[in-house]
Amino acid sequence: MKKHNFYAGPSILSDYTIKNTAEAILNFADTGLSVLEVSHRSKEFQAVIDEATALVKELLDIPEGFSVLWLGGGASMQFCMIPYNFLSTKASYIDTGTWASNAIKEAKLFGEVDVVASSKDANYSYIPRDWKVAEGSQYFHYTSNNTIYGTEIRKDPDVPCPMIADMSSDIFSRPIDFSKYIAVYAGAQKNLAPAGVTIAIVRDDALGHVDRQIPTMLDYRTHIKKGSMFNTPPVLPIFSALQTLRYYKALGGLKELERRDLAKAAALYETIDASRMFEGTVTNPDDRSIMNVCFVMKPEYKDLEGEFISFCSERGIVGIKGHRSVGGFRASLYNALPMESVQVLIEAMKDFEYKH
Ligand SMILES: *Cc1c(COP(=O)(O)O)cnc(C)c1O
């Protein structure tokens, strides 16, 4: 049976990515070797990382003066690399969820952290408004999409200092105005590649302004100087990322990806809002994520949640169980998920509601 993959991460990849990765595991670039067993210094892999880097720059329209890095350690490693490299006095952060608060915890090891606002009081079900960045902040850090709670800041905020964003779960779903940023980072396993590689896009001239010693591997300048080859980069995830990037480009780039993402999310939210049985956990439409749609059963139907998961799995729908800190359901609608899968979920919700 065809599966409809709604996992939050690692998550669905395009058929193109999976097929080409499978082929390269058997024979990479006609070398007669698997991509699993070639040197990262071979000319064939150098071509892969070069093309992947160029496509990230092209698709995201990254201006001159920024470097695109392919790093290990996950987005969670960036929580410490960011303040290690950029924070000497004070930085501002907004607390919109678990990942944001993990980033705040690490930043506190390196300087003063001004938390401009938090939505923790309401289990992170909204994006705080009317906050101000503290005077003298070196940067403002935010999580553009809160994967666990289904909220999103889809528009680059306006603040009086440079910005840094964790875009792990919504990169390649909207344009980014890089003139406002000194760094953007994203773990690949939500919208790009298998787990194991993280993209960090850093503004070169924003580096080198802290006076602490930085361990070699945690210093962005090391990886810029060596083209992400200071040590062995995650070869296979980078190969897969290239396939996804080619697929994105062939589809028509960010414009088309965003159009599809908005249409998928609109269809699902419309169904949730019109339902007698389901309700969204994020009530302000402006705060709703187009990548991770979180919903629950209304109190009078609560005891049917388990049954709905089984009902869905009979139809090939997998990965819709909500994160344990929110409960209910979460449908992740990443770029590779076709509208057809959203329609199958919508159908299941309607049929289940009819049945009860
Ligand atoms: C998944 C996720 C992370 C954590 O990524 P790792 O690669 O597991 O460290 C961080 N931030 C956001 C927004 C995420 O969705």
Short mmCIF file of C-alpha atoms and ligand atoms in Angstrom, two decimals:
data_model
loop_
_atom_site.label_atom_id
_atom_site.label_comp_id
_atom_site.label_asym_id
_atom_site.label_seq_id
_atom_site.Cartn_x
_atom_site.Cartn_y
_atom_site.Cartn_z
CA MET A 1 0.00 0.00 0.00
CA LYS A 2 1.21 3.52 -0.76
CA LYS A 3 2.26 5.25 2.43
CA HIS A 4 1.46 8.83 3.26
CA ASN A 5 4.37 10.03 5.37
CA PHE A 6 3.57 12.77 7.86
CA TYR A 7 6.57 12.25 10.16
CA ALA A 8 8.01 15.43 11.69
CA GLY A 9 11.67 14.53 11.19
CA PRO A 10 13.41 12.64 9.81
CA SER A 11 10.68 12.98 7.28
CA ILE A 12 9.50 12.49 3.74
CA LEU A 13 11.97 13.01 0.89
CA SER A 14 11.13 13.27 -2.79
CA ASP A 15 11.07 10.04 -4.81
CA TYR A 16 13.76 11.65 -6.93
CA THR A 17 16.03 12.02 -3.88
CA ILE A 18 15.46 8.48 -2.64
CA LYS A 19 15.87 6.87 -6.05
CA ASN A 20 19.07 8.70 -6.93
CA THR A 21 20.51 8.05 -3.49
CA ALA A 22 19.72 4.35 -3.80
CA GLU A 23 21.42 4.25 -7.21
CA ALA A 24 24.50 6.06 -5.93
CA ILE A 25 24.78 3.61 -3.07
CA LEU A 26 25.33 0.97 -5.74
CA ASN A 27 27.32 3.00 -8.26
CA PHE A 28 28.28 6.59 -7.61
CA ALA A 29 28.85 8.86 -10.62
CA ASP A 30 29.98 5.88 -12.71
CA THR A 31 32.97 5.31 -10.47
CA GLY A 32 32.04 1.66 -9.95
CA LEU A 33 32.10 2.47 -6.23
CA SER A 34 29.35 3.18 -3.74
CA VAL A 35 28.93 6.74 -2.52
CA LEU A 36 29.35 5.12 0.91
CA GLU A 37 32.96 4.19 0.17
CA VAL A 38 34.47 7.06 -1.80
CA SER A 39 36.86 9.64 -0.46
CA HIS A 40 35.31 12.97 0.41
CA ARG A 41 38.38 14.39 -1.36
CA SER A 42 37.61 12.62 -4.65
CA LYS A 43 36.82 14.90 -7.56
CA GLU A 44 33.40 13.26 -7.88
CA PHE A 45 32.39 14.22 -4.36
CA GLN A 46 33.93 17.67 -4.67
CA ALA A 47 31.58 18.20 -7.61
CA VAL A 48 28.63 17.14 -5.43
CA ILE A 49 29.36 19.55 -2.59
CA ASP A 50 30.16 22.37 -5.01
CA GLU A 51 26.89 21.98 -6.88
CA ALA A 52 24.89 21.61 -3.65
CA THR A 53 26.43 24.80 -2.26
CA ALA A 54 25.75 26.69 -5.48
CA LEU A 55 22.13 25.50 -5.54
CA VAL A 56 21.52 26.58 -1.93
CA LYS A 57 22.82 30.03 -2.88
CA GLU A 58 20.75 30.14 -6.03
CA LEU A 59 17.47 28.85 -4.57
CA LEU A 60 17.63 31.04 -1.46
CA ASP A 61 19.03 34.00 -3.40
CA ILE A 62 21.91 34.43 -0.97
CA PRO A 63 23.93 37.59 -1.62
CA GLU A 64 27.73 37.89 -1.83
CA GLY A 65 29.49 37.92 1.51
CA PHE A 66 27.77 34.85 2.97
CA SER A 67 29.22 31.34 3.22
CA VAL A 68 27.17 28.14 3.01
CA LEU A 69 28.55 25.42 5.28
CA TRP A 70 27.74 21.71 5.56
CA LEU A 71 28.28 20.69 9.17
CA GLY A 72 27.70 17.75 11.48
CA GLY A 73 26.21 17.90 14.96
CA GLY A 74 22.61 18.75 14.06
CA ALA A 75 20.81 22.02 14.55
CA SER A 76 21.39 21.47 18.27
CA MET A 77 25.13 21.99 17.76
CA GLN A 78 24.33 25.40 16.25
CA PHE A 79 22.70 26.39 19.55
CA CYS A 80 26.23 26.62 21.00
CA MET A 81 28.20 27.48 17.85
CA ILE A 82 26.10 30.61 17.29
CA PRO A 83 26.86 32.29 20.64
CA TYR A 84 30.43 30.92 20.65
CA ASN A 85 31.10 32.83 17.43
CA PHE A 86 28.79 35.83 17.71
CA LEU A 87 28.01 36.64 21.35
CA SER A 88 30.39 38.62 23.51
CA THR A 89 28.12 40.94 25.48
CA LYS A 90 24.37 40.61 24.98
CA ALA A 91 21.94 38.96 22.59
CA SER A 92 18.15 38.80 22.40
CA TYR A 93 16.15 35.61 21.93
CA ILE A 94 12.44 34.89 21.68
CA ASP A 95 11.19 31.78 23.46
CA THR A 96 8.62 30.13 21.20
CA GLY A 97 9.19 26.47 22.01
CA THR A 98 11.51 23.68 23.06
CA TRP A 99 14.12 24.35 20.37
CA ALA A 100 14.13 28.08 21.09
CA SER A 101 14.55 27.46 24.79
CA ASN A 102 17.38 24.99 24.14
CA ALA A 103 19.11 27.71 22.11
CA ILE A 104 18.61 30.19 24.96
CA LYS A 105 20.13 27.79 27.48
CA GLU A 106 23.32 27.47 25.42
CA ALA A 107 23.60 31.22 24.75
CA LYS A 108 23.58 31.89 28.49
CA LEU A 109 26.94 30.12 28.70
CA PHE A 110 28.49 32.89 26.58
CA GLY A 111 26.89 36.21 27.52
CA GLU A 112 23.86 38.07 28.72
CA VAL A 113 20.63 36.81 27.18
CA ASP A 114 17.62 39.07 26.89
CA VAL A 115 14.52 36.91 26.42
CA VAL A 116 12.18 39.36 24.68
CA ALA A 117 9.05 37.25 25.19
CA SER A 118 7.86 33.71 25.82
CA SER A 119 4.68 31.81 25.04
CA LYS A 120 5.55 29.03 27.48
CA ASP A 121 2.60 30.06 29.68
CA ALA A 122 0.21 28.68 27.03
CA ASN A 123 2.26 25.64 26.04
CA TYR A 124 3.77 27.61 23.16
CA SER A 125 0.47 27.72 21.27
CA TYR A 126 0.98 31.25 19.96
CA ILE A 127 3.69 33.67 18.80
CA PRO A 128 4.14 36.54 21.28
CA ARG A 129 3.54 40.05 19.94
CA ASP A 130 4.55 43.53 21.10
CA TRP A 131 8.04 42.76 22.35
CA LYS A 132 11.19 44.80 21.96
CA VAL A 133 14.80 43.82 21.54
CA ALA A 134 17.02 45.15 24.35
CA GLU A 135 19.25 48.12 23.67
CA GLY A 136 22.76 47.02 22.74
CA SER A 137 21.86 43.48 21.63
CA GLN A 138 24.41 42.07 19.21
CA TYR A 139 21.82 39.90 17.50
CA PHE A 140 18.24 38.68 17.74
CA HIS A 141 17.71 34.92 17.51
CA TYR A 142 14.41 33.27 16.66
CA THR A 143 13.05 29.89 15.59
CA SER A 144 11.13 30.49 12.38
CA ASN A 145 9.05 27.34 12.64
CA ASN A 146 8.25 25.60 15.90
CA THR A 147 8.11 22.02 14.71
CA ILE A 148 6.66 20.62 17.93
CA TYR A 149 3.91 23.20 18.53
CA GLY A 150 2.90 24.10 14.97
CA THR A 151 3.55 27.84 15.13
CA GLU A 152 5.58 29.81 12.64
CA ILE A 153 7.05 33.25 12.10
CA ARG A 154 6.78 33.38 8.33
CA LYS A 155 7.89 36.93 7.78
CA ASP A 156 11.40 38.13 8.57
CA PRO A 157 10.93 40.23 11.73
CA ASP A 158 11.94 43.90 11.88
CA VAL A 159 14.39 44.54 14.70
CA PRO A 160 17.10 47.14 15.20
CA CYS A 161 19.95 44.56 15.18
CA PRO A 162 21.16 41.74 12.93
CA MET A 163 19.21 38.49 13.11
CA ILE A 164 19.95 34.79 13.39
CA ALA A 165 17.32 32.15 12.70
CA ASP A 166 16.89 28.44 13.28
CA MET A 167 15.01 27.50 10.10
CA SER A 168 15.37 23.74 10.51
CA SER A 169 11.79 22.93 9.64
CA ASP A 170 10.77 25.64 7.19
CA ILE A 171 13.86 26.42 5.13
CA PHE A 172 13.07 26.30 1.39
CA SER A 173 9.42 27.13 2.05
CA ARG A 174 9.69 30.91 1.75
CA PRO A 175 12.13 33.61 0.63
CA ILE A 176 14.55 35.04 3.21
CA ASP A 177 15.76 38.64 3.25
CA PHE A 178 19.43 37.99 3.98
CA SER A 179 20.20 41.68 4.36
CA LYS A 180 18.67 41.34 7.84
CA TYR A 181 20.71 38.30 8.90
CA ILE A 182 24.18 37.33 10.01
CA ALA A 183 23.31 33.62 10.20
CA VAL A 184 20.61 31.13 9.27
CA TYR A 185 20.89 27.44 10.06
CA ALA A 186 18.85 24.29 9.50
CA GLY A 187 19.21 20.62 10.29
CA ALA A 188 18.63 18.84 6.98
CA GLN A 189 16.28 16.10 8.14
CA LYS A 190 13.05 18.10 7.88
CA ASN A 191 13.03 19.59 4.42
CA LEU A 192 16.17 18.50 2.60
CA ALA A 193 18.01 15.27 3.30
CA PRO A 194 18.45 12.33 5.65
CA ALA A 195 19.69 13.19 9.17
CA GLY A 196 23.37 13.90 9.60
CA VAL A 197 24.06 17.25 8.00
CA THR A 198 23.20 20.81 8.98
CA ILE A 199 23.37 23.85 6.72
CA ALA A 200 24.78 27.00 8.28
CA ILE A 201 24.69 30.18 6.21
CA VAL A 202 26.88 32.79 7.86
CA ARG A 203 27.85 36.31 7.00
CA ASP A 204 31.64 36.36 6.71
CA ASP A 205 32.29 39.84 8.05
CA ALA A 206 30.22 39.18 11.19
CA LEU A 207 32.83 36.65 12.33
CA GLY A 208 35.99 37.32 14.32
CA HIS A 209 34.50 39.93 16.63
CA VAL A 210 34.51 37.94 19.87
CA ASP A 211 37.74 37.87 21.83
CA ARG A 212 37.43 34.38 23.31
CA GLN A 213 39.31 31.34 22.01
CA ILE A 214 37.04 29.13 19.89
CA PRO A 215 37.77 25.40 19.55
CA THR A 216 38.76 24.69 15.95
CA MET A 217 35.74 22.55 15.06
CA LEU A 218 33.29 25.07 16.55
CA ASP A 219 34.77 28.05 14.74
CA TYR A 220 32.84 28.85 11.53
CA ARG A 221 36.02 30.30 10.03
CA THR A 222 37.63 26.85 10.05
CA HIS A 223 34.86 25.47 7.85
CA ILE A 224 34.74 28.52 5.59
CA LYS A 225 38.48 28.32 4.99
CA LYS A 226 38.32 24.61 4.19
CA GLY A 227 35.07 24.59 2.18
CA SER A 228 33.34 22.34 4.76
CA MET A 229 36.19 19.83 4.32
CA PHE A 230 38.27 20.55 7.41
CA ASN A 231 37.26 17.09 8.53
CA THR A 232 35.14 14.43 6.83
CA PRO A 233 31.74 15.93 6.07
CA PRO A 234 28.56 13.78 6.07
CA VAL A 235 29.04 12.54 2.52
CA LEU A 236 25.79 10.61 2.02
CA PRO A 237 23.40 13.26 3.43
CA ILE A 238 25.13 15.90 1.30
CA PHE A 239 24.69 13.71 -1.78
CA SER A 240 20.98 13.36 -0.97
CA ALA A 241 20.65 17.08 -0.28
CA LEU A 242 21.97 17.75 -3.77
CA GLN A 243 19.26 15.54 -5.25
CA THR A 244 16.56 17.41 -3.31
CA LEU A 245 18.00 20.76 -4.38
CA ARG A 246 17.99 19.72 -8.04
CA TYR A 247 14.40 18.58 -7.61
CA TYR A 248 13.47 21.93 -6.02
CA LYS A 249 15.07 23.81 -8.87
CA ALA A 250 13.34 21.69 -11.52
CA LEU A 251 9.97 22.32 -9.84
CA GLY A 252 10.44 26.06 -10.16
CA GLY A 253 12.29 27.03 -6.98
CA LEU A 254 11.01 28.69 -3.83
CA LYS A 255 8.04 30.38 -5.48
CA GLU A 256 6.53 27.08 -6.54
CA LEU A 257 7.46 25.33 -3.29
CA GLU A 258 5.80 28.06 -1.27
CA ARG A 259 2.70 27.99 -3.47
CA ARG A 260 2.34 24.24 -2.92
CA ASP A 261 3.03 24.49 0.82
CA LEU A 262 0.42 27.21 1.31
CA ALA A 263 -2.18 25.24 -0.64
CA LYS A 264 -1.58 22.04 1.35
CA ALA A 265 -1.76 23.83 4.71
CA ALA A 266 -4.87 25.81 3.71
CA ALA A 267 -6.72 22.63 2.74
CA LEU A 268 -5.94 20.92 6.04
CA TYR A 269 -6.64 23.91 8.30
CA GLU A 270 -9.92 24.47 6.48
CA THR A 271 -10.95 20.90 7.25
CA ILE A 272 -9.94 21.23 10.90
CA ASP A 273 -11.81 24.50 11.35
CA ALA A 274 -14.97 23.14 9.74
CA SER A 275 -14.89 19.95 11.78
CA ARG A 276 -17.29 18.98 14.55
CA MET A 277 -14.71 16.59 16.01
CA PHE A 278 -11.25 18.13 15.54
CA GLU A 279 -9.78 21.47 16.58
CA GLY A 280 -6.46 23.19 15.95
CA THR A 281 -4.16 23.79 18.91
CA VAL A 282 -2.98 27.10 17.39
CA THR A 283 -6.02 29.35 17.13
CA ASN A 284 -4.60 32.56 15.65
CA PRO A 285 -4.40 31.94 11.88
CA ASP A 286 -1.42 34.30 11.61
CA ASP A 287 0.62 32.07 13.92
CA ARG A 288 -0.17 28.75 12.25
CA SER A 289 2.66 26.78 10.74
CA ILE A 290 2.31 25.70 7.14
CA MET A 291 4.82 22.91 7.78
CA ASN A 292 3.52 21.25 10.96
CA VAL A 293 -0.23 21.28 11.50
CA CYS A 294 -1.15 20.41 15.09
CA PHE A 295 -4.68 19.42 16.04
CA VAL A 296 -6.54 17.47 18.70
CA MET A 297 -9.98 16.03 19.22
CA LYS A 298 -12.47 18.26 20.96
CA PRO A 299 -12.98 17.33 24.64
CA GLU A 300 -16.17 15.33 23.98
CA TYR A 301 -14.33 13.07 21.49
CA LYS A 302 -10.96 12.91 23.26
CA ASP A 303 -11.14 9.16 23.95
CA LEU A 304 -11.27 8.49 20.18
CA GLU A 305 -7.74 9.78 19.51
CA GLY A 306 -6.13 6.36 19.65
CA GLU A 307 -8.77 4.89 17.38
CA PHE A 308 -8.22 7.65 14.82
CA ILE A 309 -4.49 6.83 14.63
CA SER A 310 -5.32 3.18 13.81
CA PHE A 311 -8.04 4.28 11.37
CA CYS A 312 -5.41 6.36 9.57
CA SER A 313 -2.77 3.65 9.52
CA GLU A 314 -5.24 1.33 7.77
CA ARG A 315 -5.19 3.89 4.96
CA GLY A 316 -1.42 4.10 4.80
CA ILE A 317 -1.20 7.34 6.79
CA VAL A 318 1.85 7.27 9.07
CA GLY A 319 3.50 9.69 11.48
CA ILE A 320 0.51 11.80 12.56
CA LYS A 321 0.78 11.20 16.30
CA GLY A 322 1.41 14.56 17.98
CA HIS A 323 4.54 15.26 20.00
CA ARG A 324 4.11 14.10 23.59
CA SER A 325 4.23 17.69 24.89
CA VAL A 326 1.18 18.69 22.80
CA GLY A 327 -0.70 15.39 22.35
CA GLY A 328 -3.28 14.77 19.66
CA PHE A 329 -2.02 14.86 16.10
CA ARG A 330 0.62 16.58 14.05
CA ALA A 331 0.65 16.39 10.28
CA SER A 332 3.97 17.54 8.87
CA LEU A 333 3.51 18.87 5.35
CA TYR A 334 7.11 19.27 4.23
CA ASN A 335 7.98 20.16 0.65
CA ALA A 336 8.20 16.57 -0.55
CA LEU A 337 4.71 15.66 0.68
CA PRO A 338 2.27 15.66 -2.24
CA MET A 339 -1.16 17.31 -2.04
CA GLU A 340 -2.57 13.85 -2.70
CA SER A 341 -1.40 12.73 0.77
CA VAL A 342 -3.10 15.72 2.37
CA GLN A 343 -6.30 14.78 0.52
CA VAL A 344 -6.08 11.23 1.86
CA LEU A 345 -5.75 12.57 5.41
CA ILE A 346 -8.64 14.98 4.93
CA GLU A 347 -10.77 12.13 3.59
CA ALA A 348 -9.87 10.01 6.62
CA MET A 349 -10.84 12.82 9.00
CA LYS A 350 -14.20 13.27 7.29
CA ASP A 351 -14.93 9.54 7.15
CA PHE A 352 -13.99 9.10 10.80
CA GLU A 353 -16.19 11.97 11.82
CA TYR A 354 -19.07 10.50 9.79
CA LYS A 355 -18.56 7.11 11.44
CA HIS A 356 -18.98 8.62 14.92
C1 LIG B 1 14.40 19.21 14.73
C2 LIG B 1 14.76 20.60 15.14
C3 LIG B 1 15.93 20.90 15.84
C4 LIG B 1 16.88 19.85 16.32
O1 LIG B 1 17.60 19.35 15.27
P1 LIG B 1 18.77 18.28 15.50
O2 LIG B 1 19.33 18.19 14.13
O3 LIG B 1 18.10 17.03 15.97
O4 LIG B 1 19.71 18.83 16.48
C5 LIG B 1 16.19 22.22 16.12
N1 LIG B 1 15.36 23.21 15.75
C6 LIG B 1 14.22 22.96 15.08
C7 LIG B 1 13.32 24.08 14.69
C8 LIG B 1 13.89 21.65 14.75
O5 LIG B 1 12.75 21.39 14.09
#
